C-alpha atoms as one frame of an Amber mdcrd trajectory, in Angstrom:
protein
 -37.558  21.649 -23.795 -36.607  19.324 -26.474 -35.390  20.722 -29.794 -37.357
  19.148 -32.855 -35.046  20.304 -35.479 -31.536  21.390 -35.042 -29.427  23.226
 -37.623 -25.826  22.087 -37.132 -24.010  24.192 -39.645 -24.622  27.132 -42.106
 -21.128  26.436 -43.799 -21.851  24.674 -47.043 -18.160  23.235 -46.906 -18.500
  19.970 -45.212 -15.310  17.696 -44.578 -15.616  14.086 -45.886 -15.336  12.827
 -42.306 -18.359  14.809 -41.134 -20.649  13.582 -44.097 -23.426  11.117 -43.285
 -23.274   8.020 -45.560 -26.022   7.901 -48.169 -27.528   5.007 -49.925 -27.729
   4.975 -53.725 -30.899   5.978 -55.493 -31.298   2.430 -56.717 -31.828   1.194
 -53.037 -34.461   3.839 -52.256 -38.141   3.010 -52.549 -40.615   5.570 -53.841
 -41.867   7.344 -50.734 -44.306   9.543 -52.438 -44.842  13.072 -50.912 -43.618
  12.254 -47.457 -40.318  14.191 -47.107 -39.479  12.599 -43.773 -39.655   9.112
 -45.351 -37.551  10.282 -48.308 -34.911  11.717 -46.109 -34.903   8.659 -43.953
 -34.548   6.498 -47.030 -31.391   8.499 -47.900 -29.747   7.385 -44.620 -30.939
   3.769 -44.301 -32.721   1.297 -46.667 -36.477   1.183 -46.020 -38.704  -1.800
 -46.830 -42.268  -1.265 -48.201 -43.397  -2.160 -44.618 -41.252   0.512 -43.179
 -42.788   3.102 -45.596 -46.318   1.996 -44.800 -45.674   2.379 -41.127 -44.344
   5.923 -41.656 -47.257   6.841 -43.889 -49.634   5.507 -41.212 -48.079   8.020
 -38.815 -49.702  11.002 -40.533 -53.165  10.982 -39.089 -54.205  14.104 -40.894
 -52.738  17.198 -42.445 -54.010  20.747 -42.038 -52.896  24.116 -43.234 -51.663
  26.558 -40.461 -51.788  30.325 -40.830 -48.669  32.456 -40.220 -47.958  33.433
 -36.531 -50.162  30.621 -35.235 -49.076  29.266 -31.911 -48.922  25.529 -32.183
 -47.872  24.921 -28.635 -47.453  27.457 -25.781 -44.415  27.594 -23.721 -44.531
  25.360 -20.835 -47.381  23.158 -22.194 -47.098  19.399 -22.872 -48.112  18.186
 -26.320 -50.395  15.202 -26.505 -49.587  14.663 -30.163 -46.677  14.869 -32.521
 -46.223  17.678 -35.174 -44.497  17.116 -38.441 -43.824  19.895 -40.919 -44.897
  18.804 -44.318 -44.314  22.159 -46.169 -42.939  25.598 -45.290 -41.224  26.115
 -41.993 -41.755  26.977 -38.389 -39.614  28.106 -35.476 -39.393  27.219 -31.823
 -38.946  30.197 -29.529 -38.992  31.023 -25.976 -40.214  34.281 -24.305 -37.634
  36.436 -22.641 -38.129  38.386 -19.408 -38.179  41.603 -21.466 -41.194  40.266
 -23.395 -39.176  39.566 -26.577 -38.878  36.188 -28.288 -35.594  34.273 -28.793
 -35.732  31.778 -31.569 -34.011  28.525 -30.377 -34.623  26.373 -33.457 -36.036
  26.319 -36.979 -38.416  23.343 -37.862 -38.180  22.419 -41.558 -40.273  19.998
 -43.657 -39.656  16.223 -42.567 -36.639  16.996 -40.090
């Protein structure tokens, strides 16, 4: 099972060696409402063609009710899911019937 979003640290204190280099605001393009594109633009400079390609990846957006199962354990997805707003979690079912959360899925991550 692949983890879509991994939380690496809850500690707000990050050493300078562990920080990801960011580009300045002047180098970023306006990515609109796409959180993924804006976060990616913070890591690497994106051209207008890059932004258009990322915007084209979003086929459609739909609201999802709470506690909706997006993909059942053991099933193979035939499409990609990107969280645009809110959050979700990935969990696995234990033998006892309980759920174990293995990752949190956040917007654009």
